[in-house]
PDB file of C-alpha atoms in Angstrom:
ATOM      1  CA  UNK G  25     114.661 -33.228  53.636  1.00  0.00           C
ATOM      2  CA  UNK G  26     111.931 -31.462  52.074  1.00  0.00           C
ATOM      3  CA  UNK G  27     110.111 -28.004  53.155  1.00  0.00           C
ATOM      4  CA  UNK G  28     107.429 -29.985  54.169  1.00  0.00           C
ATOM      5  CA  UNK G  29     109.113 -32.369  56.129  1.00  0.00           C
ATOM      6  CA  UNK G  30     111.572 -29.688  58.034  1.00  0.00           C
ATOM      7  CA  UNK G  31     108.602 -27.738  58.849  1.00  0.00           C
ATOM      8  CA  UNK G  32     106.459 -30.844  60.500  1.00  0.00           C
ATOM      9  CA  UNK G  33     109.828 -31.459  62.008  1.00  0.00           C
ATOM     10  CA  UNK G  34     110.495 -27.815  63.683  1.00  0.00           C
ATOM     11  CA  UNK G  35     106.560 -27.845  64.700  1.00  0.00           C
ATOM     12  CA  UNK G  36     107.103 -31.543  66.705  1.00  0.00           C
ATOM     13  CA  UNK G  37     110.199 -29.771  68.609  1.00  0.00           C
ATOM     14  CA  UNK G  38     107.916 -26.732  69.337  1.00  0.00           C
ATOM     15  CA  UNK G  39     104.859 -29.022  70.458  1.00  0.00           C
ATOM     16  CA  UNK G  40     102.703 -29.771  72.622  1.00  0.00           C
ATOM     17  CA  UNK G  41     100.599 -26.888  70.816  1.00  0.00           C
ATOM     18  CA  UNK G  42      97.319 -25.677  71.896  1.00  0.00           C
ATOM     19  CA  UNK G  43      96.317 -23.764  69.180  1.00  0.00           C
ATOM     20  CA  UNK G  44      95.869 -25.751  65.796  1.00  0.00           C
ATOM     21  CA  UNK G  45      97.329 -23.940  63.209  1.00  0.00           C
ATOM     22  CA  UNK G  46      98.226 -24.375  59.600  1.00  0.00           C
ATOM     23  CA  UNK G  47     101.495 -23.199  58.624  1.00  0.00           C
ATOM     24  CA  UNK G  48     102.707 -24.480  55.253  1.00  0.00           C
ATOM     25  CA  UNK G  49      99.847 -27.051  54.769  1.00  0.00           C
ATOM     26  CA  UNK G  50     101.115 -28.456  58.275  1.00  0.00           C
ATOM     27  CA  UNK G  51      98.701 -28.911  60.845  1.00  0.00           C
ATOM     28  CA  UNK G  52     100.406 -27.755  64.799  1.00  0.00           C
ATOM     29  CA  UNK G  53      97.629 -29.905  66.793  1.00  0.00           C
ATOM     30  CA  UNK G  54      95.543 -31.960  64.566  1.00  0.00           C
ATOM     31  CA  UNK G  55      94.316 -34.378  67.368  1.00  0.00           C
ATOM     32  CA  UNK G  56      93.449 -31.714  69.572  1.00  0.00           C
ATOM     33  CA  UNK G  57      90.599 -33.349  71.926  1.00  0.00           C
ATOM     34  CA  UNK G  58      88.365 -29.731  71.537  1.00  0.00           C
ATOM     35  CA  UNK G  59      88.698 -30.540  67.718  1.00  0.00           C
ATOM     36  CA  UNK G  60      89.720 -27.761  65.095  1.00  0.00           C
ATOM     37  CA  UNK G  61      90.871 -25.192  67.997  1.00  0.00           C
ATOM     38  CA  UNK G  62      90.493 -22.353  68.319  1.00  0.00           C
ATOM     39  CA  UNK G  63      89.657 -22.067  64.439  1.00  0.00           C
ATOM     40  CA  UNK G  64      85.870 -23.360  64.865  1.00  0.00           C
ATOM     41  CA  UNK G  65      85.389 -21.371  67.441  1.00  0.00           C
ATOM     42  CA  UNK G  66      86.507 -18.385  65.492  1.00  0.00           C
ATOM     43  CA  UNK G  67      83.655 -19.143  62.750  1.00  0.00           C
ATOM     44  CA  UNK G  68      80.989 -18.334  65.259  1.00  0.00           C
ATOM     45  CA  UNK G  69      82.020 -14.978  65.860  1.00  0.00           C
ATOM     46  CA  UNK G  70      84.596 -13.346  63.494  1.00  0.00           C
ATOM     47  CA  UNK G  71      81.743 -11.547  62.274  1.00  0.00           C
ATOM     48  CA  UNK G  72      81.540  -9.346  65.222  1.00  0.00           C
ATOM     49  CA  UNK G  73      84.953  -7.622  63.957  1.00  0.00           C
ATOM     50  CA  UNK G  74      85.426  -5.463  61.050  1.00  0.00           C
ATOM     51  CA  UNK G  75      86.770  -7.405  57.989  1.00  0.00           C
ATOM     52  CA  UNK G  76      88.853  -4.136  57.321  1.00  0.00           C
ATOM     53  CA  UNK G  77      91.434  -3.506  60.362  1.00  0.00           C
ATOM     54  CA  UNK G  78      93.299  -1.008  58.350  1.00  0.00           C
ATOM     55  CA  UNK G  79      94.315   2.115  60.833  1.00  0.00           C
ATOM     56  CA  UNK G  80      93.806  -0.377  63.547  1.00  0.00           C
ATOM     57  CA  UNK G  81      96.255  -0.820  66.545  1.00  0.00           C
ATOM     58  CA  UNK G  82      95.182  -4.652  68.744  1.00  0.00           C
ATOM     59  CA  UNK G  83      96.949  -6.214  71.755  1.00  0.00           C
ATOM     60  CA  UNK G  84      96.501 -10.180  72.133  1.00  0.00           C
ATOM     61  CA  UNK G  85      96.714 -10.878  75.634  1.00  0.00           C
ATOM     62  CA  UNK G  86      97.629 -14.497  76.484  1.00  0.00           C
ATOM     63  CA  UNK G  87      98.061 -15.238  73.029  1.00  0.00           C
ATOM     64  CA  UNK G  88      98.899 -18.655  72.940  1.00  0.00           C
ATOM     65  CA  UNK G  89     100.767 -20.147  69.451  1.00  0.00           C
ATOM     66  CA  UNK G  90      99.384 -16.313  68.050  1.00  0.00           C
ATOM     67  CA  UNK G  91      96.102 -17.926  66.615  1.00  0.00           C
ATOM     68  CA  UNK G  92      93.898 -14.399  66.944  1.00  0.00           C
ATOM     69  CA  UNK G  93      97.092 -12.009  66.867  1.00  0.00           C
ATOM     70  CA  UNK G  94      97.728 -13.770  62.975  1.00  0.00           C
ATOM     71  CA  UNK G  95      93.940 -13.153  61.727  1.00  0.00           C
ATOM     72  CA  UNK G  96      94.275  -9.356  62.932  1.00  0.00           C
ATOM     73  CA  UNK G  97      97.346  -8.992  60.914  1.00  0.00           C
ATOM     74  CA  UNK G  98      95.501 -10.790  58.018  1.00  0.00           C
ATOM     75  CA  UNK G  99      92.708  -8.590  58.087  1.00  0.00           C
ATOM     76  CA  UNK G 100      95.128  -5.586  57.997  1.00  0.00           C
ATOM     77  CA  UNK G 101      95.295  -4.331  61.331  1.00  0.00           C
ATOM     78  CA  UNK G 102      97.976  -1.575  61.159  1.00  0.00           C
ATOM     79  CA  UNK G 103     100.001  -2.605  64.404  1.00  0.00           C
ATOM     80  CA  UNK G 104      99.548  -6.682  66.230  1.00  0.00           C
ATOM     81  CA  UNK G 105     101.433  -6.607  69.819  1.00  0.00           C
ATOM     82  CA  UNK G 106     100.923 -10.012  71.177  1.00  0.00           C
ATOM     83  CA  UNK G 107     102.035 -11.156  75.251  1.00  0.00           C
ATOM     84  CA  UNK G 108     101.554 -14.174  76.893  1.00  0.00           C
ATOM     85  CA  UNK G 109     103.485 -15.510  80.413  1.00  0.00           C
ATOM     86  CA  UNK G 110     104.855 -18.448  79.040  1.00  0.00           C
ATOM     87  CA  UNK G 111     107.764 -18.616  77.008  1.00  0.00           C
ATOM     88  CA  UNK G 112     106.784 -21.989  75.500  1.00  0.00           C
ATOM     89  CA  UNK G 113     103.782 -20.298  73.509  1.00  0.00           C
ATOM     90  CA  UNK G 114     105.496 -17.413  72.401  1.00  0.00           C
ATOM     91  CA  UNK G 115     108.316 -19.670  71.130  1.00  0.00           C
ATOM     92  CA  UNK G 116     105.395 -20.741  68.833  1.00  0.00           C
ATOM     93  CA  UNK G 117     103.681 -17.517  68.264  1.00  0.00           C
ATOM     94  CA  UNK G 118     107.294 -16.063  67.036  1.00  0.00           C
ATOM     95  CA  UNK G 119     107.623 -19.292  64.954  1.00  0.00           C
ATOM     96  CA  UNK G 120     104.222 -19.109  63.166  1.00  0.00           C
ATOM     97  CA  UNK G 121     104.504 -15.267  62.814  1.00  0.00           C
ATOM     98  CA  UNK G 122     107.478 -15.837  60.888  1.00  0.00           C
ATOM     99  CA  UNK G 123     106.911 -18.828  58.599  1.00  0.00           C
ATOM    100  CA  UNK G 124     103.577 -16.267  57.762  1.00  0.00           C
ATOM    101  CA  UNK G 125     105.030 -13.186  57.280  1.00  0.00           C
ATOM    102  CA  UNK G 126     103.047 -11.135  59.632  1.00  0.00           C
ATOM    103  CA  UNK G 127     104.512  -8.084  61.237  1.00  0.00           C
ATOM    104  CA  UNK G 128     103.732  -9.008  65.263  1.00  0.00           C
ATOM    105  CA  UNK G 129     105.467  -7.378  68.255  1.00  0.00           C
ATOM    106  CA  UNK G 130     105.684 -10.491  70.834  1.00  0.00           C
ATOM    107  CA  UNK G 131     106.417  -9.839  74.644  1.00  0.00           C
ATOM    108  CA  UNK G 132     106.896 -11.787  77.487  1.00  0.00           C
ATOM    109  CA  UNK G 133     104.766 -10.364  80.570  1.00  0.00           C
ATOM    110  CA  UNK G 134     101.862 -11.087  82.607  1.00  0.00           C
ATOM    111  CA  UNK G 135      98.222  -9.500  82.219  1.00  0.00           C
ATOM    112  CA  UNK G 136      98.636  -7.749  85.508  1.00  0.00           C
ATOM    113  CA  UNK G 137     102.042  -5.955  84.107  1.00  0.00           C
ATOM    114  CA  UNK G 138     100.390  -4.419  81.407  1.00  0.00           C
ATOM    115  CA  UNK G 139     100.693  -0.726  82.623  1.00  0.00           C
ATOM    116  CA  UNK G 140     104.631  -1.055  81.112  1.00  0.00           C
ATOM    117  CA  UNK G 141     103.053  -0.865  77.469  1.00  0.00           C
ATOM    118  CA  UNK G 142     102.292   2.972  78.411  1.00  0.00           C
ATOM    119  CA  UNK G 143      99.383   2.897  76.038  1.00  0.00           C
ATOM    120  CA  UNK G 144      95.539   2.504  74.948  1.00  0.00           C
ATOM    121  CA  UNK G 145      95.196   0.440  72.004  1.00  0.00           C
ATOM    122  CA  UNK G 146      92.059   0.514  69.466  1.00  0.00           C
ATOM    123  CA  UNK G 147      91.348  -3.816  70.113  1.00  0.00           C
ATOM    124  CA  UNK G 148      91.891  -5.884  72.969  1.00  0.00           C
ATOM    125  CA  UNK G 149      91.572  -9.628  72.748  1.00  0.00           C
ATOM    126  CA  UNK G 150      91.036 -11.175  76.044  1.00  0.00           C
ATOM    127  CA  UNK G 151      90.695 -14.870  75.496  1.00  0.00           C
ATOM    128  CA  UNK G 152      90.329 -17.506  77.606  1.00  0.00           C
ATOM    129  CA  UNK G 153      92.812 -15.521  80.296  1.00  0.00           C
ATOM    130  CA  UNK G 154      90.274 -14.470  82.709  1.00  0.00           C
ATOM    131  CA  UNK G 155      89.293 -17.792  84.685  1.00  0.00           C
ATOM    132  CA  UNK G 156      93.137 -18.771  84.928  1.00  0.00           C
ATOM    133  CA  UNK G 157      93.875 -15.299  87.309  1.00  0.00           C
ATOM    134  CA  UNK G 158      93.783 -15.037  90.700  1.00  0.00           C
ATOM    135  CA  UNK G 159      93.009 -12.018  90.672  1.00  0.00           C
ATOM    136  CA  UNK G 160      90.524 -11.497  87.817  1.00  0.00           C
ATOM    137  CA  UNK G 161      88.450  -8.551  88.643  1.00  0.00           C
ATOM    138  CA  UNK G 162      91.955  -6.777  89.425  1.00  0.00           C
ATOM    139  CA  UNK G 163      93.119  -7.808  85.715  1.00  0.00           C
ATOM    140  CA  UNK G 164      89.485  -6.212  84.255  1.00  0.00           C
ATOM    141  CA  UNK G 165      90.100  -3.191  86.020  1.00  0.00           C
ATOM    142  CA  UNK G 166      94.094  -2.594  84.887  1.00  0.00           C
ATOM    143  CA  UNK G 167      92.955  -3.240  81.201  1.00  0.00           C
ATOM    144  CA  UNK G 168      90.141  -0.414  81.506  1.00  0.00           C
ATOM    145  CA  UNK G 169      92.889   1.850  83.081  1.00  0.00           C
ATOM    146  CA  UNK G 170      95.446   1.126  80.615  1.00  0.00           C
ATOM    147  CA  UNK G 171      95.199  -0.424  77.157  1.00  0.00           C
ATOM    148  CA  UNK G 172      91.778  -0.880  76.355  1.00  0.00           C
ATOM    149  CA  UNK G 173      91.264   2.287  74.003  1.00  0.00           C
ATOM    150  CA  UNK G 174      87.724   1.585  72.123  1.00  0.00           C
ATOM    151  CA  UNK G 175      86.746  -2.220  72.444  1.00  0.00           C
ATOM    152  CA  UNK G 176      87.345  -5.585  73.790  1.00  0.00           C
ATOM    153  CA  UNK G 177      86.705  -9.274  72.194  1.00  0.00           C
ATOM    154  CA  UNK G 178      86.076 -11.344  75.408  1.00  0.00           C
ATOM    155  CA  UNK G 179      85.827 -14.569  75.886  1.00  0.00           C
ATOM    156  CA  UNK G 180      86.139 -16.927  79.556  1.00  0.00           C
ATOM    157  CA  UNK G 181      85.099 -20.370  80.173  1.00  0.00           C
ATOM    158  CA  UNK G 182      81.283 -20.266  81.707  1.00  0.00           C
ATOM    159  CA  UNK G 183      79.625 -23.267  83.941  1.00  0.00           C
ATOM    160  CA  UNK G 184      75.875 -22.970  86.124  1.00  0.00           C
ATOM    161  CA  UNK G 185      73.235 -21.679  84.836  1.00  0.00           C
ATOM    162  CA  UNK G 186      73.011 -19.849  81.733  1.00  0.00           C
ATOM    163  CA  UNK G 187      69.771 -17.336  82.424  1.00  0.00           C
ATOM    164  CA  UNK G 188      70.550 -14.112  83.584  1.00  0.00           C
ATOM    165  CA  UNK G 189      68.235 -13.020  86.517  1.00  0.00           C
ATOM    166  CA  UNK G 190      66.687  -9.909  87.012  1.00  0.00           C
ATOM    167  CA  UNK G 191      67.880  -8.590  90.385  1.00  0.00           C
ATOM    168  CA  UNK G 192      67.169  -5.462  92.501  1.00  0.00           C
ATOM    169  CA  UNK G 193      70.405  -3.135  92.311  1.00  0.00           C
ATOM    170  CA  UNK G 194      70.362  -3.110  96.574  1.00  0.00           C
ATOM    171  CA  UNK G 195      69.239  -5.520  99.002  1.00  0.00           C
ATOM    172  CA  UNK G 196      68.752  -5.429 103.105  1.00  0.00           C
ATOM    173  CA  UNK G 197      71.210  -7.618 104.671  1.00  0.00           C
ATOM    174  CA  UNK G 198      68.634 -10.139 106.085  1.00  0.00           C
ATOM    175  CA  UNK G 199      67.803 -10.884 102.456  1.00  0.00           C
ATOM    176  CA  UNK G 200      69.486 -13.742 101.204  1.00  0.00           C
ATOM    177  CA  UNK G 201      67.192 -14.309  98.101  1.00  0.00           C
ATOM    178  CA  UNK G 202      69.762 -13.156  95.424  1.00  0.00           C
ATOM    179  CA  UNK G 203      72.171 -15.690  96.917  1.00  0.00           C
ATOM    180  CA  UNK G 204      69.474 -18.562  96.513  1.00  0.00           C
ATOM    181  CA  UNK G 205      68.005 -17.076  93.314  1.00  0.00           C
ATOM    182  CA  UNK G 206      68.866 -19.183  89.798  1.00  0.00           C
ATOM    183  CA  UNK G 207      70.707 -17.036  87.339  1.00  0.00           C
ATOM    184  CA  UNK G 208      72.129 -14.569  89.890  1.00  0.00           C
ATOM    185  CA  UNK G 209      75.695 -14.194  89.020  1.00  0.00           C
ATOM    186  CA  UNK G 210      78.221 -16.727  91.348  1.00  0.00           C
ATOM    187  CA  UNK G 211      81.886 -17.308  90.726  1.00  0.00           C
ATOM    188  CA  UNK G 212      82.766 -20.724  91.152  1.00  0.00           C
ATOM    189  CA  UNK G 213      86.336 -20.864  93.132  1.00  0.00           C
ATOM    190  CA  UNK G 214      88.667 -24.066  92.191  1.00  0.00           C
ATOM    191  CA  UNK G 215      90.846 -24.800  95.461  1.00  0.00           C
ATOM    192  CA  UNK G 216      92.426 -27.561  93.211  1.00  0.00           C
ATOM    193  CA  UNK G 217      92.331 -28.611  89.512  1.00  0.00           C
ATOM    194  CA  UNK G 218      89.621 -28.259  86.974  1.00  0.00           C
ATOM    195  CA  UNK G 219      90.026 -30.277  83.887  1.00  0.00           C
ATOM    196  CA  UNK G 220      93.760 -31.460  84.969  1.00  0.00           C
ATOM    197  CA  UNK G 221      94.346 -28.006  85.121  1.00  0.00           C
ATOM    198  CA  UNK G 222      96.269 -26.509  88.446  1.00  0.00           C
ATOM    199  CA  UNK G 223      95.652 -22.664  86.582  1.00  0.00           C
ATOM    200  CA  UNK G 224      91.566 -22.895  86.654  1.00  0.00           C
ATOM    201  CA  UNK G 225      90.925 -20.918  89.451  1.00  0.00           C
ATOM    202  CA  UNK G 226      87.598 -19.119  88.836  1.00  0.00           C
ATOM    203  CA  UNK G 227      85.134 -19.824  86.527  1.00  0.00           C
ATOM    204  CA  UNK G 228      81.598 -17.545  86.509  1.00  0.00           C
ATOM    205  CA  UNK G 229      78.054 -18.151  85.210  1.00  0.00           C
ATOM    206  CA  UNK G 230      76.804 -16.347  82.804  1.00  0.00           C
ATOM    207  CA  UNK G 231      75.285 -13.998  84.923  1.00  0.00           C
ATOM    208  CA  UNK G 232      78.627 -13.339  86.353  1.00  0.00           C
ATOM    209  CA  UNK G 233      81.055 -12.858  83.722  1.00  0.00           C
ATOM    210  CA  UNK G 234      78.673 -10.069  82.493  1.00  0.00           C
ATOM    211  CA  UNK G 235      78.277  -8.171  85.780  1.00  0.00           C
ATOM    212  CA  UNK G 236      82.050  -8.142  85.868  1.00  0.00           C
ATOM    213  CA  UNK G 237      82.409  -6.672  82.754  1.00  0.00           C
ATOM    214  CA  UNK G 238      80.097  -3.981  83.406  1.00  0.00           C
ATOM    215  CA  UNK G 239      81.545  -3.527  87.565  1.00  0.00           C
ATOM    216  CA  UNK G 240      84.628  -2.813  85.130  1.00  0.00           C
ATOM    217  CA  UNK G 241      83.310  -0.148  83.007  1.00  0.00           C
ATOM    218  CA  UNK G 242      82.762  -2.387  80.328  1.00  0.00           C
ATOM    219  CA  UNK G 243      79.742  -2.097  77.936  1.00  0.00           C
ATOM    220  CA  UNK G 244      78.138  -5.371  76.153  1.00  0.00           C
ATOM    221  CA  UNK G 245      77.738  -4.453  72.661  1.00  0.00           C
ATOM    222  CA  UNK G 246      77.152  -7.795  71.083  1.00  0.00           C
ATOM    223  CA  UNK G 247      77.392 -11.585  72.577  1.00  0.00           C
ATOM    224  CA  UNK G 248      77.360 -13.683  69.325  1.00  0.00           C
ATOM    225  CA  UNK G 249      77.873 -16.789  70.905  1.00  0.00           C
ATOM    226  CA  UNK G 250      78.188 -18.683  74.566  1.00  0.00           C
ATOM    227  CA  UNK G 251      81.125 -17.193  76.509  1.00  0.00           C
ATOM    228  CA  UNK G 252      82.388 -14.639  73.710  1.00  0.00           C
ATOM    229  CA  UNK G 253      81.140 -10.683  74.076  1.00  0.00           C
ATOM    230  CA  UNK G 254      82.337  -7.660  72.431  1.00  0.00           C
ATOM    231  CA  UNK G 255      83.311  -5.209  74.743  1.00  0.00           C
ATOM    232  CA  UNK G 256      82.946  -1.455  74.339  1.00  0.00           C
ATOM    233  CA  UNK G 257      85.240   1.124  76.790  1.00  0.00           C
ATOM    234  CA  UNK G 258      82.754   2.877  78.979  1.00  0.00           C
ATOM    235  CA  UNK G 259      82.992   4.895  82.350  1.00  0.00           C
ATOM    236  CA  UNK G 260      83.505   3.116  85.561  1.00  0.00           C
ATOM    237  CA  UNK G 261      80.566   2.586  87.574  1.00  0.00           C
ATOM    238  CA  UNK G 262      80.329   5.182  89.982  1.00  0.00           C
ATOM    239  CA  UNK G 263      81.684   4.942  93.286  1.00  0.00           C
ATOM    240  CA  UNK G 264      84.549   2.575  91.645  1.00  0.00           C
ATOM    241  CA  UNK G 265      87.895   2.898  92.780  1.00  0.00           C
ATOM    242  CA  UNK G 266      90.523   2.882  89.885  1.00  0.00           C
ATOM    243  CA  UNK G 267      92.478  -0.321  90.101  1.00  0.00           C
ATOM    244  CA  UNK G 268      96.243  -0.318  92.435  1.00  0.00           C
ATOM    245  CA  UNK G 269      99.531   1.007  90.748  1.00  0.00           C
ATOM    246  CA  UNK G 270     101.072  -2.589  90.077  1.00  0.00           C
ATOM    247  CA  UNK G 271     104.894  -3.092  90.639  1.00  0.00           C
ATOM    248  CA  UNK G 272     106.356  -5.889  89.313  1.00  0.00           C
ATOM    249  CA  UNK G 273     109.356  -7.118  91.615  1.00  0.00           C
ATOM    250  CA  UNK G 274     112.386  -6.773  89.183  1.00  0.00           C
ATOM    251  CA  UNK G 275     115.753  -9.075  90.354  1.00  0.00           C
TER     252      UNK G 275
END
């Protein structure tokens, strides 16, 4: 068997991927039904991150098969730690980190754990995480309070309207307009499935997803394409309360 073949063999006992990547010529997910994911959508807005990551420290949360934690390493970033829930990706994330070369710390824990890294780090890559929580405002704020150090790429699944109205900051109670008005930000619950999906649980316009980020001391410094923003560290909104000390139950 040659290395082409063991390699298209150890990437069919890996599969079903998610992220299509190329590792030795090998394609991981070349029917994917979104197409070349996630590397087209990468095209639209690598630009928003230096080229240079040299110095750099970047956490990948929910990183999948390691898709964004590998291009940080290729453009130099000094340290990659990458965590994601599910063993099954990071099976594939260790896999494709390996046949690549690139020096990645992988870990095993949930967004809501992420306190136990004791540590700010210069990127944060939150992608596609944030409308699979229950708890996603809760998530927003432990990331400001612990690991987000200078910025954070964002990205979450958007459906409604895609204007972004202009609303008063305060409202009397017997005014219901902003609940009626198009473009005022709403977070679509999912009791069920979305997509097939049991994990889809909230998914905000675009109107909400940015009022989120800023209710979580986030500041918007560029949005170069539909559902992706770059995210710089700000101060809390006043009147905020930090976020809960989170415990996770240990057996």
């Amino acid at each position: 068997m040659d290395r082409r073949d063991a390699l298209s063999r150890r990437i069919t006992e890996l599969g079903p991927w998610f992220h299509n990547l190329r590792i030795g010529g090998v394609e991981t997910a070349p029917d994917h039904f979104l197409g070349d994911y996630p590397a087209f959508k990468w095209e639209g807005f690598r630009h928003v991150l230096p080229e240079d990551l040299g110095g750099c420290s970047v956490l990948d949360i929910g990183c999948n098969a390691g898709f964004y934690a590998l291009e940080m390493a290729r453009r130099g970033a000094a340290e990659v730690v990458a965590i994601d829930s599910d063993p099954h990706y990071l099976r594939q994330a260790r896999f494709a980190a390996d046949e690549a070369g690139a020096n990645i710390v992988f870990r095993q824990m949930s967004v809501y754990d992420v306190a136990e890294l004791g540590r700010r780090f210069d990127l944060v890559i939150f992608m596609g995480v944030l409308y699979h929580l229950r708890h996603p405002l809760l998530a927003l704020d432990l990331l400001h309070e612990h690991v987000v150090g200078k910025h954070m790429l964002f990205q979450c699944m958007q459906r409604g309207a895609g204007d972004v109205a202009d609303l008063a900051a305060d409202h009397d109670f017997n005014d219901d307009t902003p609940f009626r008005v198009e473009g005022a930000p709403r977070l679509h619950f999912i009791e069920h499935r979305f997509a097939g999906d049991p994990t889809n649980w909230f998914v905000p316009n675009r109107a909400a997803t940015e009022a989120m980020l800023r209710a979580s001391g986030f500041a918007i410094e560029a949005h170069p394409e539909p559902e992706v923003y770059l995210c710089r560290r700000a101060a809390r909104p006043e009147g905020t309360e930090p976020p809960p000390r989170i415990t996770a139950a240990r057996t």
